[in-house]
Every structure is written in C-alpha cells, then in structure tokens.
Amino acid sequence: MLNVPSQSFPGPSSQQRVASGGRSKVPLKQGRSLMDWIRLTKSGKDLTGLKGRLIEVTEEELKKHNKKDDCWICIRGFVYNVSPYMEYHPGGEDELMRAAGSDGTDLFDQVHRWVNYESMLKECLVGRMAMKPALPKGMLPQSQVTDTLAKEGPSSPSYDWFQTDSLVTIVIYTKQKDINLDSVIVDHRDDSFRAETVIKDYSYLVHVALSHEIQEDFSVLVVENVGKIEIVLKKKENTSWKRLGHPLENHNSFIPKKDTGLFYRKCQLVSKENVTHDTKLFCLMLPPSAHLQVPVGQHVYLKLPITGTEIVKPYTPVSDSLFSEFKEPVLPNNIYIYFLIKIYPAGFFTPELDQLQIGDSVSVSNPEGNFIICQLQELEDLFLLAAGTGFTPMVKVLNYALTNIPSLRKVKLMFFNKTEDDIIWRSQLEKLAFKDKRFEVEFVLSAPTSEWSGKQGCISPALLSEFLKRSSDTSKVLICLCGPTPFTEQGMKMLHDLNFSKDEIHSFTA
C-alpha cells in the first residue's frame, strides 16, 4: 500500500513579492479558478483514469504519457496524471508540458517549489515510481560520481551533547565563521526535537526523539568567531540521560537547501491594525517551543485551512515600524513576526486571513529567499524601487543598511503607488528622511488627484536616470527592485539599458 503524503498547496499567485524565480501567468477560462479546481477534486470524479487504483510506474511507462490529454508527471517519486489540471494551471498548459512523461522535480523546484502539490494533485495520484535495481555494493551511478566530484559545498557540520543535573546542551559545530542567530531554526513538539542550520545553500539537520521530557522554553547561543551553536534545553526532571534520543527522519543530514521540504510551526495572531484603506499590519507570535528569525530580504509562507484545503501564500516579514530596529539593545530572541498585507476583497487567501480573531493560529514556514546580506557590505549607494506591497522586503533592507553599514553614503527609495491613500507608512518614511540625512524618499503616483504636486506616472527610463545618481563615479551601488511582475520586468530591462551590471541589481520577483 502506498503511503500518500498529505500537505498543503498555495493559491496560484501571491499578492506579495518574494525572492524566488519569476513565472508568467496566463488568462484562465471561465470556471477554471482555484476554487473550481477544489470543487472538481471533491466531486468524486475519477481524475486518474485508474478507478481508484494506485500502481507502480516504470520509467518506460511514464514516457508513454506525454500528451496534453494523457500527461503524467513525476514529482519526488510520485506520479500524477495532470491532464485534468491543464486548464486550471495558472502558468498555462505549455509550462506543464515541459515535464510531460518525465521527472519534473527539478523543473518544479526552479519555478515554485513552495507549492505543496501533494494536496492539490491528491486526486490525480497514479502511484509511485518503481524502484531501480540496486547497483553492486560500493558502486555509484556515473551521474552521482560526477556530482560528488563536482560538489564544492561547505564542510559537513557535526553535533554533540552534554548535560548537567538540570540542563541538556546540544552543540552544533558548523565549521563556518559567518553563523548568527538567524542561521539556526529550532522546533520541539512533544518529544521531537528539530534544529536546522542553514549554511550558505545547504541545510544541516539534527532531528531526534528525545529520550526524556524537557520544558517548553529553551535558549540558543551562537559563538560567531568559531561557528558554534549551543541549544540549551531544560530537563523536566533532574535525572541523568543515558542518550539524547533516537534519530528521526533526515537526522544528521547535510543536503542542498533546495532539496529540503518546508517545515511549519503554528503561530498565534496577537494583533492587526489598519495601515492604509486596504493594507494591515499583522503580528504573529512564535510558540515558546520555537526559535526562528527571518533573515533580511527573505520570506516565509503562511498556511491556512480554507474550504477544507490548506492554502499557502508567501509574504516577506517587516519590522513593526521603520524605527523599531534602531532601538538599543535589539533583543536577539524576538518572538514576534510582522507582516504588511494587502487585503483583496475578491481574493482567496487574504479575506480569510483578515477574518482571523486575536488568538487564532496561522502556520508559518521556515524562511526562503536568495537575498544575501553580504551584498550590503561596503555599500556606498543603495537605491530601492518599490511598487505597492513590493515595499515589504525593502523595510528590513533599509533598516539594516542604515544601522549596520558604516560605508553607506545614501539610501534612496522611489515608491510607486496608485493614489496617496495607497502609500504605506508615508509619515514614517518622511520622518525617517528628516531624521537621517542619508535617506531620501520620492513618491510616484499613477492616478493622483489634482492636488498632488509630486511625481506622477509609471516606472520609466526618464524617472530612473534622474533618480539613480551615484554619489561618485566609482561608488559601490546596489539597486533593489520589487513590485508586480510587469513592474519588475520593465524595471530590470531599464536598469540594464542604463548600464547597471547584474551584480548591482537584486530583484525580488513573484
């Protein structure tokens, strides 16, 4: 009997911009929305053509099903008949056909690995890929030999543990110097303990069922100059442990981060407040049994059950205000995560999020994203181009740069919106520009009232060439860009036409 995974899936697009690969959406026919697909999967109709049977699929069999009306795709060892889903796919039929009759895992991961396809395609499951015959002991397939030889990733970490009468300390030796508190994510539920350490593009996991009970709260310490992480657990009873526990799935593994699944923990909604007429600031509180700090420029996924199905959307955390991170000292173990989220009345996810009451739960994933903080080091000029809620990743980038980059000469934000009422945190931005002379903000409106005296229009070469003035001919520059897909694509082209290099541009795309 096949063990079918049951995870969640997201809506077809995100209202926030996140740091991942972009994709194009195509217009869907009437009656082919996400909600229509959910209804179809719950209708009892046979979507696999196998009348409820699950089969083992060989590579030869998979290759036969490579047409639009007979399209099977393998993702992580499971084979799905995606023909019924063709007309519902926001990326279009051609995008799905790229993986027809083959293993589409890598292609899927490149485009939107955060999509929890297992739930969305649950009724399309044909079966599991048949296992290949085992190779003689000690032999590796040629591709794996090549991959192993070519791999130049960081050295594998290790871990150890020791105890006192009342404490158990788990020590992770990362063998890296650029480790800090947002490099490690810790969760424990019941007797399960999970600590994931992110090292460059790799993930090291300590995952054990603890041999004894511990208290809910714990502490995480990082010795940065030697790359050592200490996780201090409090025993429930002052007894000696003979062993830490027994290993759980992927314990002591060190693999590329792209090959890891998303892990969620339930957070509690503690506040929400209006920011504009359609945007709110949500505050979620981590459970005491979790340690999670989202790195600057990265995003997480929020997960909610909607109409019996779990829906996932990506959002970039912000500070509670533009000034909060300037307070000293900054608390290292912040238990709150803030999100600026635009509510779409006709949307699928945000109205449900807006209906949550204080105290309700929202599942929050581990962070993802390709923004690297070292891009800001030794920076002299930072330019931020944001449209609408594309402002969200700029908040922490802006805060971090002004607080931590001594070489910084200026930060300029060009903020595109439709009307004055749409501008998020306008008064805070103006106050910050007044207090810190390195910071400037320009608002650009596409549909202003007659009273508006500022800039108007959309992103254009003329606006950018005037805005993007280096403080000197040789100054180190970074331009961050975020907004709806057309805004981002047009902006990227204009920046290249203005002779900015790839290394000088970071795009947060949908």
Coordinates of C-alpha atoms in Angstrom, one line a residue:
M1 CA 0.0 0.0 0.0
L2 CA 1.3 3.4 -0.9
N3 CA 2.0 6.0 1.7
V4 CA 0.5 9.1 0.2
P5 CA 1.7 12.4 1.6
S6 CA -0.8 15.0 2.7
Q7 CA 0.5 18.5 2.6
S8 CA -0.9 21.8 1.6
F9 CA -0.8 23.9 -1.5
P10 CA -0.9 27.6 -2.3
G11 CA -3.2 29.7 -4.4
P12 CA -1.9 30.3 -7.9
S13 CA -0.2 33.6 -7.2
S14 CA 1.0 35.8 -4.4
Q15 CA 0.0 39.3 -3.6
Q16 CA 3.4 39.9 -2.0
R17 CA 6.7 39.7 -3.9
V18 CA 9.2 37.2 -2.7
A19 CA 12.8 36.4 -3.5
S20 CA 12.4 33.5 -5.9
G21 CA 12.2 32.7 -9.6
G22 CA 9.6 34.5 -11.5
R23 CA 6.9 32.9 -13.7
S24 CA 4.3 34.1 -16.2
K25 CA 0.6 33.6 -15.6
V26 CA -1.9 33.1 -18.5
P27 CA -5.6 34.0 -18.5
L28 CA -7.7 31.1 -17.4
K29 CA -11.1 30.2 -18.9
Q30 CA -14.3 31.0 -17.1
G31 CA -14.9 28.3 -14.5
R32 CA -11.2 27.3 -14.2
S33 CA -10.2 29.1 -11.0
L34 CA -8.5 27.6 -7.9
M35 CA -11.9 27.3 -6.3
D36 CA -13.3 25.5 -9.3
W37 CA -10.4 23.0 -9.2
I38 CA -11.0 22.3 -5.5
R39 CA -14.7 21.6 -6.3
L40 CA -13.7 19.2 -9.0
T41 CA -11.3 17.3 -6.8
K42 CA -14.0 16.9 -4.2
S43 CA -16.7 15.9 -6.7
G44 CA -15.7 12.2 -6.7
K45 CA -14.8 12.2 -10.4
D46 CA -12.1 9.7 -11.4
L47 CA -9.2 12.1 -12.3
T48 CA -6.5 9.5 -12.8
G49 CA -8.4 7.1 -15.2
L50 CA -7.4 4.2 -12.9
K51 CA -10.7 3.9 -11.0
G52 CA -9.1 4.4 -7.6
R53 CA -6.1 2.0 -8.1
L54 CA -2.6 3.0 -7.3
I55 CA 0.2 1.5 -9.4
E56 CA 3.9 1.3 -9.6
V57 CA 5.2 3.2 -12.6
T58 CA 8.3 2.3 -14.5
E59 CA 10.4 4.9 -16.5
E60 CA 9.2 3.3 -19.7
E61 CA 5.6 3.6 -18.8
L62 CA 6.0 7.2 -17.6
K63 CA 7.5 8.2 -21.0
K64 CA 4.4 6.9 -22.9
H65 CA 2.1 9.5 -21.2
N66 CA 3.5 12.7 -22.8
K67 CA 0.5 14.3 -24.5
K68 CA -1.9 17.0 -23.3
D69 CA -4.8 14.6 -23.0
D70 CA -2.6 11.9 -21.4
C71 CA 0.0 13.6 -19.4
W72 CA 1.8 12.0 -16.4
I73 CA 4.5 13.8 -14.4
C74 CA 6.7 12.5 -11.6
I75 CA 7.4 14.8 -8.7
R76 CA 9.7 13.5 -5.9
G77 CA 8.9 9.9 -6.7
F78 CA 5.1 10.2 -7.0
V79 CA 3.4 10.1 -10.4
Y80 CA 0.4 12.3 -11.2
N81 CA -2.0 12.4 -14.1
V82 CA -2.1 16.2 -14.7
S83 CA -4.3 16.1 -17.8
P84 CA -7.4 17.2 -15.8
Y85 CA -5.4 20.1 -14.3
M86 CA -4.2 21.5 -17.6
E87 CA -6.9 24.2 -17.9
Y88 CA -6.6 25.2 -14.3
H89 CA -2.8 25.8 -14.2
P90 CA -2.1 29.5 -13.8
G91 CA 1.2 29.0 -15.7
G92 CA -0.5 27.6 -18.7
E93 CA -0.6 24.2 -20.4
D94 CA 2.8 24.6 -22.1
E95 CA 4.5 25.0 -18.8
L96 CA 3.2 21.7 -17.6
M97 CA 4.0 20.0 -20.9
R98 CA 7.7 20.8 -20.3
A99 CA 7.7 17.9 -17.8
A100 CA 5.3 15.6 -19.6
G101 CA 6.2 11.9 -19.4
S102 CA 9.2 12.6 -17.2
D103 CA 10.5 13.5 -13.8
G104 CA 9.6 17.2 -13.3
T105 CA 11.0 17.6 -9.8
D106 CA 13.9 19.9 -10.8
L107 CA 11.7 22.0 -13.1
F108 CA 9.1 22.2 -10.4
D109 CA 11.7 23.3 -7.8
Q110 CA 13.0 26.0 -10.1
V111 CA 9.6 27.6 -10.7
H112 CA 7.7 27.2 -7.4
R113 CA 9.0 24.5 -5.0
W114 CA 7.0 26.1 -2.2
V115 CA 3.7 24.9 -3.9
N116 CA 2.6 21.9 -1.8
Y117 CA 1.4 19.9 -4.8
E118 CA 0.5 16.8 -2.8
S119 CA -2.8 18.2 -1.6
M120 CA -3.7 20.0 -4.8
L121 CA -3.0 16.9 -7.0
K122 CA -4.0 14.3 -4.4
E123 CA -6.9 13.1 -6.6
C124 CA -4.6 12.8 -9.6
L125 CA -2.1 10.4 -8.0
V126 CA -1.4 7.5 -10.3
G127 CA 1.2 5.8 -8.0
R128 CA 4.8 5.7 -7.0
M129 CA 7.8 5.3 -9.3
A130 CA 9.2 1.8 -9.4
M131 CA 12.5 1.4 -7.7
K132 CA 15.5 0.8 -10.0
P133 CA 17.5 -2.3 -9.5
A134 CA 20.2 -1.8 -6.9
L135 CA 23.8 -1.4 -8.0
P136 CA 26.5 -3.7 -6.7
K137 CA 27.7 -2.7 -3.3
G138 CA 30.2 0.2 -3.3
M139 CA 29.3 1.4 -6.8
L140 CA 27.8 4.8 -7.6
P141 CA 25.9 5.7 -10.7
Q142 CA 28.0 7.8 -13.0
S143 CA 25.9 10.9 -12.6
Q144 CA 26.3 10.6 -8.8
V145 CA 30.0 10.2 -9.1
T146 CA 30.2 13.3 -11.2
D147 CA 28.0 15.3 -8.8
T148 CA 30.1 14.1 -5.9
L149 CA 33.4 15.2 -7.6
A150 CA 31.9 18.5 -8.7
K151 CA 30.5 19.4 -5.3
E152 CA 32.3 22.2 -3.7
G153 CA 29.9 23.0 -0.9
P154 CA 30.9 23.7 2.7
S155 CA 32.3 21.1 5.0
S156 CA 29.7 19.0 6.8
P157 CA 28.9 20.1 10.3
S158 CA 28.7 17.8 13.3
Y159 CA 27.0 17.8 16.7
D160 CA 27.5 16.7 20.2
W161 CA 25.6 17.0 23.5
F162 CA 26.4 17.2 27.2
Q163 CA 24.3 17.6 30.4
T164 CA 24.2 18.9 33.9
D165 CA 21.6 17.9 36.6
S166 CA 19.1 20.3 35.1
L167 CA 20.2 21.1 31.6
V168 CA 21.0 19.4 28.3
T169 CA 23.1 21.3 25.8
I170 CA 23.2 20.4 22.1
V171 CA 26.3 21.8 20.4
I172 CA 26.4 22.1 16.6
Y173 CA 29.9 22.7 15.1
T174 CA 29.3 24.4 11.8
K175 CA 32.9 24.9 10.8
Q176 CA 31.9 28.3 9.4
K177 CA 32.5 31.8 10.8
D178 CA 29.5 33.7 9.3
I179 CA 26.9 32.0 11.5
N180 CA 24.4 34.0 13.6
L181 CA 21.1 33.6 15.3
D182 CA 19.1 33.6 12.1
S183 CA 21.2 30.7 10.7
V184 CA 19.5 28.2 13.1
I185 CA 15.8 27.3 13.4
V186 CA 14.7 25.2 16.3
D187 CA 11.4 23.4 17.0
H188 CA 10.3 20.9 19.5
R189 CA 6.9 19.2 19.7
D190 CA 6.2 16.6 22.4
D191 CA 9.4 14.5 22.4
S192 CA 10.5 15.5 18.9
F193 CA 13.4 17.9 18.7
R194 CA 14.4 19.6 15.3
A195 CA 17.3 22.0 14.7
E196 CA 18.0 23.1 11.2
T197 CA 21.2 25.1 10.5
V198 CA 21.4 27.0 7.2
I199 CA 25.0 27.2 5.9
K200 CA 25.2 29.0 2.5
D201 CA 22.9 27.0 0.2
Y202 CA 23.0 23.9 2.4
S203 CA 20.9 22.6 5.4
Y204 CA 22.2 20.6 8.3
L205 CA 19.5 18.9 10.4
V206 CA 19.6 17.5 13.9
H207 CA 16.3 15.6 14.3
V208 CA 15.7 13.3 17.3
A209 CA 13.0 11.9 19.5
L210 CA 14.3 13.0 22.9
S211 CA 14.8 10.2 25.5
H212 CA 13.3 12.3 28.3
E213 CA 10.8 15.2 28.6
I214 CA 12.0 18.8 28.5
Q215 CA 10.4 22.1 29.4
E216 CA 8.9 24.2 26.6
D217 CA 11.3 27.1 26.6
F218 CA 15.0 26.9 25.7
S219 CA 17.8 29.2 24.7
V220 CA 20.0 29.4 21.6
L221 CA 23.6 30.9 21.7
V222 CA 26.0 31.4 18.8
V223 CA 29.7 31.8 19.2
E224 CA 30.2 33.6 15.8
N225 CA 34.0 33.6 15.6
V226 CA 34.2 29.8 15.7
G227 CA 30.7 29.0 14.2
K228 CA 29.5 27.1 17.3
I229 CA 25.8 26.9 18.1
E230 CA 24.6 25.9 21.6
I231 CA 21.0 25.0 22.2
V232 CA 20.3 24.8 25.9
L233 CA 17.3 22.6 27.0
K234 CA 15.8 22.5 30.5
K235 CA 15.1 19.0 31.8
K236 CA 11.6 18.4 33.3
E237 CA 13.2 16.0 35.8
N238 CA 16.7 16.2 37.2
T239 CA 17.7 12.7 36.1
S240 CA 20.7 11.6 34.1
W241 CA 20.1 10.9 30.4
K242 CA 22.0 7.9 29.1
R243 CA 21.4 9.1 25.5
L244 CA 20.0 12.1 23.7
G245 CA 17.3 10.1 22.0
H246 CA 16.8 8.1 18.8
P247 CA 17.1 9.6 15.3
L248 CA 14.2 10.7 13.3
E249 CA 13.8 11.5 9.5
N250 CA 16.9 13.0 7.9
H251 CA 18.7 13.2 11.2
N252 CA 22.4 14.4 10.8
S253 CA 21.9 15.1 7.1
F254 CA 23.7 17.8 5.2
I255 CA 22.0 18.5 1.9
P256 CA 21.3 21.4 -0.5
K257 CA 18.6 23.6 0.9
K258 CA 16.6 23.3 -2.3
D259 CA 16.2 19.5 -1.6
T260 CA 14.6 20.1 1.8
G261 CA 10.9 20.4 2.4
L262 CA 9.1 23.3 4.0
F263 CA 8.6 22.9 7.8
Y264 CA 5.8 24.8 9.6
R265 CA 5.0 25.7 13.1
K266 CA 1.7 27.3 14.4
C267 CA 2.0 30.9 15.4
Q268 CA -0.7 32.9 17.2
L269 CA -2.2 36.1 15.9
V270 CA -1.7 38.7 18.6
S271 CA -2.6 42.0 16.8
K272 CA -3.7 43.5 13.5
E273 CA -4.0 47.2 12.7
N274 CA -5.0 49.3 9.7
V275 CA -2.1 50.9 7.8
T276 CA -3.9 52.1 4.7
H277 CA -7.5 51.7 3.5
D278 CA -6.7 48.1 2.3
T279 CA -3.4 47.1 4.0
K280 CA -3.0 45.9 7.5
L281 CA -0.1 45.1 9.8
F282 CA -0.4 41.6 11.3
C283 CA 1.6 40.5 14.3
L284 CA 2.2 36.8 14.8
M285 CA 3.8 35.3 18.0
L286 CA 6.1 32.2 17.8
P287 CA 5.4 29.4 20.2
P288 CA 7.8 29.1 23.2
S289 CA 8.9 25.8 21.6
A290 CA 10.4 27.5 18.5
H291 CA 13.3 29.7 17.6
L292 CA 13.0 31.4 14.2
Q293 CA 14.5 34.7 13.0
V294 CA 13.8 35.6 9.3
P295 CA 17.0 36.9 7.6
V296 CA 16.9 40.3 5.9
G297 CA 15.4 40.1 2.5
Q298 CA 13.9 36.6 2.9
H299 CA 10.3 35.5 3.0
V300 CA 8.1 32.8 4.7
Y301 CA 4.9 31.0 3.8
L302 CA 1.7 31.4 5.7
K303 CA -0.7 28.5 5.6
L304 CA -4.4 28.5 6.4
P305 CA -7.2 25.8 6.0
I306 CA -9.8 27.2 3.6
T307 CA -12.8 25.2 2.5
G308 CA -11.3 22.0 3.7
T309 CA -8.0 22.5 1.9
E310 CA -4.8 24.1 3.2
I311 CA -3.7 27.2 1.2
V312 CA -0.3 28.7 1.3
K313 CA 0.9 32.2 0.4
P314 CA 4.4 33.8 0.6
Y315 CA 5.0 37.0 2.5
T316 CA 8.1 39.0 3.5
P317 CA 8.2 39.9 7.2
V318 CA 8.8 43.5 8.2
S319 CA 9.5 45.4 11.4
D320 CA 6.7 46.8 13.5
S321 CA 7.8 50.2 12.3
L322 CA 10.6 51.9 10.4
F323 CA 12.1 53.0 13.7
S324 CA 11.8 49.8 15.8
E325 CA 15.1 48.3 14.8
F326 CA 17.0 51.4 15.7
K327 CA 16.3 50.9 19.4
E328 CA 19.2 49.7 21.6
P329 CA 19.7 47.0 22.5
V330 CA 17.9 44.9 19.9
L331 CA 16.5 41.8 21.5
P332 CA 18.2 38.8 20.0
N333 CA 15.3 36.4 20.6
N334 CA 12.4 38.3 19.2
I335 CA 9.2 36.1 19.4
Y336 CA 7.1 38.3 17.1
I337 CA 6.9 38.4 13.3
Y338 CA 5.2 41.3 11.5
F339 CA 3.6 41.3 8.0
L340 CA 2.2 44.2 5.9
I341 CA -0.5 42.5 3.9
K342 CA -2.9 44.0 1.4
I343 CA -6.4 42.6 1.7
Y344 CA -8.1 41.7 -1.6
P345 CA -11.9 41.5 -1.1
A346 CA -12.3 39.2 -4.1
G347 CA -9.2 37.2 -3.2
F348 CA -9.0 33.7 -2.0
F349 CA -6.5 33.9 0.9
T350 CA -6.4 37.4 2.3
P351 CA -10.1 37.7 3.2
E352 CA -9.7 34.5 5.3
L353 CA -6.6 35.9 6.9
D354 CA -8.4 39.1 7.7
Q355 CA -11.3 37.2 9.4
L356 CA -9.0 35.6 11.9
Q357 CA -9.6 36.6 15.5
I358 CA -6.9 37.5 18.0
G359 CA -5.6 34.2 19.5
D360 CA -6.2 32.2 16.3
S361 CA -3.4 30.2 14.7
V362 CA -1.5 30.6 11.4
S363 CA 1.1 28.2 10.3
V364 CA 4.5 29.8 9.4
S365 CA 7.2 28.1 7.4
N366 CA 11.0 28.3 7.5
P367 CA 12.5 31.2 5.6
E368 CA 13.5 31.1 2.0
G369 CA 15.0 33.6 -0.5
N370 CA 18.1 34.4 -2.4
F371 CA 19.0 37.8 -1.0
I372 CA 22.4 37.6 0.7
I373 CA 23.2 40.2 3.4
C374 CA 26.8 40.4 2.3
Q375 CA 25.5 42.3 -0.8
L376 CA 25.2 45.3 1.5
Q377 CA 28.7 45.1 2.9
E378 CA 30.9 48.1 2.0
L379 CA 28.0 49.6 0.1
E380 CA 28.0 53.3 -0.6
D381 CA 24.8 53.9 -2.5
L382 CA 21.6 51.9 -2.0
F383 CA 18.6 52.5 -4.4
L384 CA 15.2 50.9 -3.6
L385 CA 12.5 50.8 -6.3
A386 CA 9.1 49.6 -4.9
A387 CA 5.6 49.4 -6.1
G388 CA 2.6 48.8 -3.7
T389 CA 3.3 46.0 -1.3
G390 CA 6.6 45.5 -3.1
F391 CA 7.7 47.8 -0.3
T392 CA 7.7 45.0 2.2
P393 CA 11.2 43.5 1.5
M394 CA 12.6 47.0 1.5
V395 CA 11.7 47.6 5.1
K396 CA 14.4 45.4 6.7
V397 CA 16.9 46.1 3.9
L398 CA 16.5 49.8 4.6
N399 CA 16.7 49.3 8.4
Y400 CA 19.8 47.1 8.2
A401 CA 21.7 49.3 5.8
L402 CA 21.2 52.5 7.8
T403 CA 22.1 50.8 11.1
N404 CA 24.9 48.4 10.1
I405 CA 26.8 49.7 7.0
P406 CA 29.3 52.4 8.0
S407 CA 30.4 53.0 4.4
L408 CA 26.8 54.0 3.4
R409 CA 26.5 57.5 1.9
K410 CA 22.9 57.5 0.8
V411 CA 19.8 55.4 0.6
K412 CA 17.1 56.5 -1.9
L413 CA 13.6 55.0 -2.2
M414 CA 11.3 55.6 -5.2
F415 CA 7.9 54.3 -4.1
F416 CA 5.2 53.8 -6.8
N417 CA 1.5 53.8 -5.9
K418 CA -1.8 54.5 -7.5
T419 CA -3.1 57.2 -5.1
E420 CA -1.9 59.0 -2.0
D421 CA -4.2 56.8 0.1
D422 CA -2.3 53.7 -1.1
I423 CA 1.1 54.8 0.3
I424 CA 2.2 52.5 3.1
W425 CA 3.9 54.2 6.1
R426 CA 4.1 57.6 4.3
S427 CA 4.5 59.6 7.5
Q428 CA 7.2 57.2 8.9
L429 CA 9.2 57.4 5.6
E430 CA 9.0 61.2 5.7
K431 CA 10.0 61.3 9.3
L432 CA 13.0 58.9 8.6
A433 CA 14.1 61.2 5.8
F434 CA 14.0 64.2 8.1
K435 CA 16.0 62.4 10.9
D436 CA 18.6 60.6 8.8
K437 CA 20.1 62.8 6.0
R438 CA 21.4 59.8 4.2
F439 CA 17.9 58.7 3.4
E440 CA 15.6 60.2 0.7
V441 CA 12.2 59.1 -0.5
E442 CA 10.2 60.0 -3.6
F443 CA 6.6 59.1 -4.2
V444 CA 5.3 58.5 -7.7
L445 CA 1.5 58.2 -8.3
S446 CA -0.1 56.7 -11.4
A447 CA -3.6 58.1 -10.6
P448 CA -3.2 61.2 -8.4
T449 CA -5.8 63.8 -7.6
S450 CA -5.5 67.3 -9.0
E451 CA -3.9 68.5 -5.7
W452 CA -0.9 66.1 -6.0
S453 CA 2.3 68.1 -6.6
G454 CA 4.8 65.3 -6.6
K455 CA 5.9 63.0 -9.4
Q456 CA 3.4 61.0 -11.4
G457 CA 3.3 58.2 -13.9
C458 CA 4.8 54.7 -14.0
I459 CA 8.3 53.4 -14.0
S460 CA 10.3 54.8 -16.9
P461 CA 13.9 55.4 -18.2
A462 CA 13.5 59.1 -17.6
L463 CA 12.4 58.7 -14.0
L464 CA 15.2 56.2 -13.3
S465 CA 18.0 58.0 -15.0
E466 CA 17.2 61.1 -12.9
F467 CA 16.8 59.1 -9.7
L468 CA 19.8 56.7 -9.9
K469 CA 22.7 59.2 -9.4
R470 CA 25.8 57.7 -7.8
S471 CA 27.5 59.6 -5.0
S472 CA 30.7 59.2 -7.0
D473 CA 31.7 57.6 -10.3
T474 CA 33.3 54.6 -8.5
S475 CA 30.9 54.2 -5.6
K476 CA 29.7 50.7 -4.9
V477 CA 25.9 50.5 -5.7
L478 CA 23.0 48.1 -5.1
I479 CA 19.6 48.6 -6.6
C480 CA 16.7 46.5 -5.1
L481 CA 13.5 46.2 -7.1
C482 CA 10.2 44.8 -6.1
G483 CA 6.6 45.0 -7.3
P484 CA 4.0 43.4 -9.6
T485 CA 5.6 41.2 -12.3
P486 CA 5.2 43.8 -15.2
F487 CA 6.8 46.5 -13.0
T488 CA 9.7 44.2 -12.1
E489 CA 10.3 43.0 -15.7
Q490 CA 10.2 46.5 -17.1
G491 CA 12.4 47.9 -14.4
M492 CA 15.0 45.2 -14.9
K493 CA 15.2 45.9 -18.6
M494 CA 15.5 49.7 -18.0
L495 CA 18.3 49.2 -15.4
H496 CA 20.3 47.0 -17.9
D497 CA 19.7 49.6 -20.6
L498 CA 21.1 52.2 -18.1
N499 CA 24.3 50.1 -17.9
F500 CA 23.9 48.8 -14.4
S501 CA 25.5 45.3 -14.1
K502 CA 23.8 42.2 -12.8
D503 CA 25.8 42.4 -9.6
E504 CA 24.4 45.8 -8.9
I505 CA 20.7 44.7 -9.2
H506 CA 18.7 42.5 -6.9
S507 CA 15.1 41.7 -8.0
F508 CA 12.5 40.4 -5.5
T509 CA 10.2 38.7 -8.0
A510 CA 6.9 36.8 -7.8

